[in-house]
Amino acid sequence: IIFIVAHKDFNNSLTNQIYKILADDPTQLKSNYSIQILYANKGKLFKKRKSYAEMSKLYYAYELYKNGTLSSKYVGLNHYRRYFDFLDEIPDFDKIFESYDIILPYKSFFNVSLEFQYCSAHLCKVLHEVINIIKELKPEYYQTAIESLNAMDGYFYNIFIMKKEDFFKYCEFIYDIFFEFDRRHNFTSDKDIINYLESFLPKENATFQIRIQGFLSERLSTIFFKHNFK
């Protein structure tokens, strides 16, 4: 299964039933689509869907896998405007995974470190906090985390295709860290996160920066991919 996360109507030309759309609720997608739509409006992260961005919908899919509602050998994530260019011409994944462990987008490269890049665009203290959480909860990843922050490249866009067992491992890594981050701040909804951000940022900037977990997830994904798929 390759999930396409969307928060509004989009021009979809895909018909292959390997794809499933992930949206927050039925009010977002009013057009007719030829592939199945799954709505995460009853998921655990629905009240934090703005701060988690696509990661709230991905967690809903992860829950469906865990409870047996969904099953597939490989799990992929695309966006309504960011996707792998094979489109409906699905390659032979069994053949690909004989030689490769994961399918990822091209790396993004910067003239500065990943840490500097993040801190120039977002609230720096939350990045340092999740790195400390990694040190406490996932110490085996800590050295890779430090190396990744000092590097000038990363895997952005939150798109991938991987084996189901690696997808489970990925979700356990990402969400264990985020749930501990939320617990420490008592974040139960997007409103809590906006209030937190407004204590550091102007109101208009806080509205954009609400995607804390969404922005952080690209950096955590980079750490996970570099650690597990060298």
mmCIF file of C-alpha atoms in Angstrom:
data_model
loop_
_atom_site.group_PDB
_atom_site.id
_atom_site.type_symbol
_atom_site.label_atom_id
_atom_site.label_comp_id
_atom_site.label_asym_id
_atom_site.label_seq_id
_atom_site.Cartn_x
_atom_site.Cartn_y
_atom_site.Cartn_z
ATOM 1 C CA ILE A 1 0.000 0.000 0.000
ATOM 2 C CA ILE A 2 1.197 3.514 -0.845
ATOM 3 C CA PHE A 3 -0.634 6.209 1.107
ATOM 4 C CA ILE A 4 -1.248 9.655 -0.328
ATOM 5 C CA VAL A 5 -1.804 12.209 2.414
ATOM 6 C CA ALA A 6 -4.055 15.128 1.520
ATOM 7 C CA HIS A 7 -5.819 17.922 3.368
ATOM 8 C CA LYS A 8 -7.768 19.319 0.412
ATOM 9 C CA ASP A 9 -9.016 18.349 -3.034
ATOM 10 C CA PHE A 10 -6.283 17.681 -5.565
ATOM 11 C CA ASN A 11 -6.014 16.680 -9.211
ATOM 12 C CA ASN A 12 -5.523 12.929 -8.959
ATOM 13 C CA SER A 13 -4.774 10.819 -12.029
ATOM 14 C CA LEU A 14 -3.900 7.643 -10.138
ATOM 15 C CA THR A 15 -6.127 4.607 -10.530
ATOM 16 C CA ASN A 16 -3.948 1.749 -9.275
ATOM 17 C CA GLN A 17 -5.556 0.361 -6.142
ATOM 18 C CA ILE A 18 -2.164 0.026 -4.463
ATOM 19 C CA TYR A 19 -2.763 3.690 -3.564
ATOM 20 C CA LYS A 20 -5.015 4.852 -0.725
ATOM 21 C CA ILE A 21 -5.694 8.472 0.171
ATOM 22 C CA LEU A 22 -5.319 9.512 3.814
ATOM 23 C CA ALA A 23 -7.335 12.585 4.815
ATOM 24 C CA ASP A 24 -8.489 14.050 8.112
ATOM 25 C CA ASP A 25 -12.237 14.039 7.509
ATOM 26 C CA PRO A 26 -14.847 13.869 4.702
ATOM 27 C CA THR A 27 -15.227 17.661 4.516
ATOM 28 C CA GLN A 28 -11.776 17.991 2.946
ATOM 29 C CA LEU A 29 -12.236 15.940 -0.216
ATOM 30 C CA LYS A 30 -15.345 16.720 -2.225
ATOM 31 C CA SER A 31 -14.227 15.464 -5.647
ATOM 32 C CA ASN A 32 -14.663 11.924 -6.901
ATOM 33 C CA TYR A 33 -11.563 9.769 -6.620
ATOM 34 C CA SER A 34 -10.939 6.389 -8.205
ATOM 35 C CA ILE A 35 -8.903 5.110 -5.256
ATOM 36 C CA GLN A 36 -9.987 4.427 -1.677
ATOM 37 C CA ILE A 37 -10.025 7.242 0.886
ATOM 38 C CA LEU A 38 -9.327 6.587 4.561
ATOM 39 C CA TYR A 39 -10.357 9.253 7.055
ATOM 40 C CA ALA A 40 -8.353 9.735 10.243
ATOM 41 C CA ASN A 41 -11.069 11.693 12.061
ATOM 42 C CA LYS A 42 -11.266 9.015 14.754
ATOM 43 C CA GLY A 43 -7.521 8.587 15.107
ATOM 44 C CA LYS A 44 -5.522 9.246 18.255
ATOM 45 C CA LEU A 45 -3.850 12.335 16.791
ATOM 46 C CA PHE A 46 -6.884 13.979 15.213
ATOM 47 C CA LYS A 47 -6.894 16.793 17.803
ATOM 48 C CA LYS A 48 -3.244 17.491 16.971
ATOM 49 C CA ARG A 49 -3.585 17.111 13.220
ATOM 50 C CA LYS A 50 -2.261 20.606 12.428
ATOM 51 C CA SER A 51 0.873 20.233 14.517
ATOM 52 C CA TYR A 52 1.572 16.695 13.334
ATOM 53 C CA ALA A 53 0.636 17.494 9.713
ATOM 54 C CA GLU A 54 0.960 14.347 7.571
ATOM 55 C CA MET A 55 2.298 12.429 10.555
ATOM 56 C CA SER A 56 -1.133 12.450 12.216
ATOM 57 C CA LYS A 57 -2.633 10.657 9.239
ATOM 58 C CA LEU A 58 0.303 8.287 8.971
ATOM 59 C CA TYR A 59 -0.208 7.292 12.595
ATOM 60 C CA TYR A 60 -3.815 6.419 11.788
ATOM 61 C CA ALA A 61 -2.573 4.104 9.034
ATOM 62 C CA TYR A 62 -0.079 2.603 11.481
ATOM 63 C CA GLU A 63 -2.948 1.891 13.895
ATOM 64 C CA LEU A 64 -4.857 0.146 11.090
ATOM 65 C CA TYR A 65 -1.859 -2.074 10.459
ATOM 66 C CA LYS A 66 -1.449 -2.846 14.143
ATOM 67 C CA ASN A 67 -5.096 -3.878 14.580
ATOM 68 C CA GLY A 68 -5.070 -5.973 11.400
ATOM 69 C CA THR A 69 -7.444 -3.813 9.358
ATOM 70 C CA LEU A 70 -4.704 -3.238 6.788
ATOM 71 C CA SER A 71 -1.946 -5.540 5.659
ATOM 72 C CA SER A 72 0.676 -5.347 2.925
ATOM 73 C CA LYS A 73 4.226 -6.457 2.315
ATOM 74 C CA TYR A 74 5.420 -2.905 1.668
ATOM 75 C CA VAL A 75 4.236 0.455 2.979
ATOM 76 C CA GLY A 76 4.746 3.760 1.193
ATOM 77 C CA LEU A 77 3.990 7.404 1.871
ATOM 78 C CA ASN A 78 3.375 10.061 -0.782
ATOM 79 C CA HIS A 79 1.751 13.494 -0.659
ATOM 80 C CA TYR A 80 -0.885 14.943 -2.915
ATOM 81 C CA ARG A 81 1.849 17.151 -4.438
ATOM 82 C CA ARG A 82 5.017 15.172 -3.604
ATOM 83 C CA TYR A 83 5.275 11.660 -4.948
ATOM 84 C CA PHE A 84 7.437 9.089 -6.689
ATOM 85 C CA ASP A 85 7.303 9.593 -10.431
ATOM 86 C CA PHE A 86 6.444 6.029 -11.441
ATOM 87 C CA LEU A 87 2.794 6.972 -10.753
ATOM 88 C CA ASP A 88 0.464 4.143 -11.892
ATOM 89 C CA GLU A 89 3.286 2.142 -13.496
ATOM 90 C CA ILE A 90 4.079 0.326 -10.256
ATOM 91 C CA PRO A 91 7.522 -1.298 -10.357
ATOM 92 C CA ASP A 92 8.228 -4.839 -9.160
ATOM 93 C CA PHE A 93 8.895 -4.114 -5.506
ATOM 94 C CA ASP A 94 9.875 -7.704 -4.800
ATOM 95 C CA LYS A 95 12.622 -7.360 -7.378
ATOM 96 C CA ILE A 96 13.751 -3.961 -6.077
ATOM 97 C CA PHE A 97 13.908 -5.119 -2.480
ATOM 98 C CA GLU A 98 16.110 -8.037 -3.439
ATOM 99 C CA SER A 99 18.883 -5.465 -3.919
ATOM 100 C CA TYR A 100 17.763 -2.473 -1.839
ATOM 101 C CA ASP A 101 16.389 -2.014 1.654
ATOM 102 C CA ILE A 102 14.299 1.131 1.151
ATOM 103 C CA ILE A 103 13.093 3.592 -1.501
ATOM 104 C CA LEU A 104 13.659 7.252 -0.610
ATOM 105 C CA PRO A 105 13.652 10.639 -2.353
ATOM 106 C CA TYR A 106 16.947 12.199 -3.326
ATOM 107 C CA LYS A 107 18.796 13.790 -0.434
ATOM 108 C CA SER A 108 18.484 17.522 0.117
ATOM 109 C CA PHE A 109 21.812 19.345 0.467
ATOM 110 C CA PHE A 110 22.520 22.618 2.258
ATOM 111 C CA ASN A 111 25.426 25.014 2.684
ATOM 112 C CA VAL A 112 24.963 24.819 6.447
ATOM 113 C CA SER A 113 24.418 22.057 8.976
ATOM 114 C CA LEU A 114 21.010 20.462 9.402
ATOM 115 C CA GLU A 115 20.859 21.968 12.880
ATOM 116 C CA PHE A 116 21.620 25.470 11.617
ATOM 117 C CA GLN A 117 19.105 25.079 8.804
ATOM 118 C CA TYR A 118 16.361 24.018 11.231
ATOM 119 C CA CYS A 119 17.148 26.728 13.779
ATOM 120 C CA SER A 120 17.114 29.390 11.064
ATOM 121 C CA ALA A 121 13.570 28.463 10.074
ATOM 122 C CA HIS A 122 11.932 27.066 13.222
ATOM 123 C CA LEU A 123 11.970 27.130 17.011
ATOM 124 C CA CYS A 124 15.409 25.793 17.839
ATOM 125 C CA LYS A 125 14.708 24.683 21.392
ATOM 126 C CA VAL A 126 12.272 21.941 20.334
ATOM 127 C CA LEU A 127 14.897 20.353 18.087
ATOM 128 C CA HIS A 128 17.341 20.188 20.982
ATOM 129 C CA GLU A 129 14.626 18.803 23.217
ATOM 130 C CA VAL A 130 13.795 15.894 20.932
ATOM 131 C CA ILE A 131 17.504 15.115 20.545
ATOM 132 C CA ASN A 132 17.708 14.863 24.338
ATOM 133 C CA ILE A 133 14.657 12.594 24.289
ATOM 134 C CA ILE A 134 16.454 10.385 21.781
ATOM 135 C CA LYS A 135 19.416 10.245 24.166
ATOM 136 C CA GLU A 136 17.112 9.096 26.962
ATOM 137 C CA LEU A 137 14.663 6.813 25.131
ATOM 138 C CA LYS A 138 16.616 5.665 22.058
ATOM 139 C CA PRO A 139 20.284 5.906 23.058
ATOM 140 C CA GLU A 140 21.350 3.629 20.216
ATOM 141 C CA TYR A 141 20.302 6.449 17.846
ATOM 142 C CA TYR A 142 21.982 9.294 19.714
ATOM 143 C CA GLN A 143 25.338 9.243 17.904
ATOM 144 C CA THR A 144 23.574 9.160 14.532
ATOM 145 C CA ALA A 145 21.369 12.045 15.695
ATOM 146 C CA ILE A 146 24.383 14.216 16.523
ATOM 147 C CA GLU A 147 26.115 13.286 13.258
ATOM 148 C CA SER A 148 22.934 14.032 11.305
ATOM 149 C CA LEU A 149 22.536 17.473 12.884
ATOM 150 C CA ASN A 150 26.123 18.324 12.010
ATOM 151 C CA ALA A 151 25.779 17.068 8.432
ATOM 152 C CA MET A 152 24.699 19.234 5.513
ATOM 153 C CA ASP A 153 22.227 16.798 3.992
ATOM 154 C CA GLY A 154 18.979 15.109 4.915
ATOM 155 C CA TYR A 155 15.951 13.191 3.659
ATOM 156 C CA PHE A 156 13.083 15.627 3.433
ATOM 157 C CA TYR A 157 9.447 15.556 2.277
ATOM 158 C CA ASN A 158 8.417 12.484 4.354
ATOM 159 C CA ILE A 159 8.032 10.180 1.387
ATOM 160 C CA PHE A 160 9.274 6.602 1.298
ATOM 161 C CA ILE A 161 8.520 2.974 0.481
ATOM 162 C CA MET A 162 9.784 0.299 2.874
ATOM 163 C CA LYS A 163 9.100 -3.199 4.092
ATOM 164 C CA LYS A 164 6.247 -3.488 6.579
ATOM 165 C CA GLU A 165 8.540 -4.540 9.419
ATOM 166 C CA ASP A 166 10.736 -1.482 8.800
ATOM 167 C CA PHE A 167 7.634 0.712 8.684
ATOM 168 C CA PHE A 168 6.668 -0.553 12.136
ATOM 169 C CA LYS A 169 10.183 0.135 13.392
ATOM 170 C CA TYR A 170 10.078 3.612 11.879
ATOM 171 C CA CYS A 171 6.739 4.447 13.498
ATOM 172 C CA GLU A 172 7.847 3.158 16.884
ATOM 173 C CA PHE A 173 10.917 5.391 16.690
ATOM 174 C CA ILE A 174 9.096 8.532 15.556
ATOM 175 C CA TYR A 175 5.995 8.307 17.728
ATOM 176 C CA ASP A 176 7.726 7.167 20.910
ATOM 177 C CA ILE A 177 9.758 10.368 20.732
ATOM 178 C CA PHE A 178 6.821 12.603 19.840
ATOM 179 C CA PHE A 179 4.507 11.188 22.488
ATOM 180 C CA GLU A 180 7.163 11.775 25.134
ATOM 181 C CA PHE A 181 7.672 15.309 23.805
ATOM 182 C CA ASP A 182 3.904 15.922 24.000
ATOM 183 C CA ARG A 183 3.705 14.420 27.501
ATOM 184 C CA ARG A 184 6.400 16.731 28.840
ATOM 185 C CA HIS A 185 4.500 19.776 27.595
ATOM 186 C CA ASN A 186 1.014 18.412 28.254
ATOM 187 C CA PHE A 187 0.107 18.888 24.586
ATOM 188 C CA THR A 188 -3.356 17.410 24.123
ATOM 189 C CA SER A 189 -4.518 19.518 21.178
ATOM 190 C CA ASP A 190 -3.381 21.998 18.552
ATOM 191 C CA LYS A 191 -4.596 24.786 20.830
ATOM 192 C CA ASP A 192 -2.087 23.757 23.498
ATOM 193 C CA ILE A 193 0.702 23.900 20.950
ATOM 194 C CA ILE A 194 -0.342 27.312 19.634
ATOM 195 C CA ASN A 195 -0.372 28.647 23.204
ATOM 196 C CA TYR A 196 3.108 27.228 23.737
ATOM 197 C CA LEU A 197 4.446 28.778 20.546
ATOM 198 C CA GLU A 198 2.906 32.175 21.270
ATOM 199 C CA SER A 199 5.001 32.356 24.427
ATOM 200 C CA PHE A 200 8.069 32.488 22.159
ATOM 201 C CA LEU A 201 6.863 33.817 18.823
ATOM 202 C CA PRO A 202 4.566 36.502 17.376
ATOM 203 C CA LYS A 203 1.043 35.231 16.876
ATOM 204 C CA GLU A 204 1.207 35.255 13.072
ATOM 205 C CA ASN A 205 4.445 33.247 13.111
ATOM 206 C CA ALA A 206 3.057 30.769 15.646
ATOM 207 C CA THR A 207 0.243 29.908 13.240
ATOM 208 C CA PHE A 208 2.760 28.733 10.649
ATOM 209 C CA GLN A 209 5.113 27.131 13.152
ATOM 210 C CA ILE A 210 2.316 25.036 14.664
ATOM 211 C CA ARG A 211 3.588 22.163 12.520
ATOM 212 C CA ILE A 212 6.210 21.355 15.158
ATOM 213 C CA GLN A 213 5.998 17.596 14.830
ATOM 214 C CA GLY A 214 5.614 17.828 11.067
ATOM 215 C CA PHE A 215 8.824 19.838 10.703
ATOM 216 C CA LEU A 216 10.696 17.741 13.250
ATOM 217 C CA SER A 217 9.624 14.495 11.595
ATOM 218 C CA GLU A 218 11.785 15.208 8.546
ATOM 219 C CA ARG A 219 14.835 15.501 10.796
ATOM 220 C CA LEU A 220 13.888 12.418 12.807
ATOM 221 C CA SER A 221 13.306 10.510 9.575
ATOM 222 C CA THR A 222 16.791 11.489 8.432
ATOM 223 C CA ILE A 223 18.211 10.098 11.682
ATOM 224 C CA PHE A 224 16.216 6.878 11.335
ATOM 225 C CA PHE A 225 17.160 6.326 7.692
ATOM 226 C CA LYS A 226 20.853 7.070 8.219
ATOM 227 C CA HIS A 227 20.996 4.777 11.235
ATOM 228 C CA ASN A 228 19.196 1.813 9.721
ATOM 229 C CA PHE A 229 19.997 2.008 5.995
ATOM 230 C CA LYS A 230 23.660 2.821 5.652
#
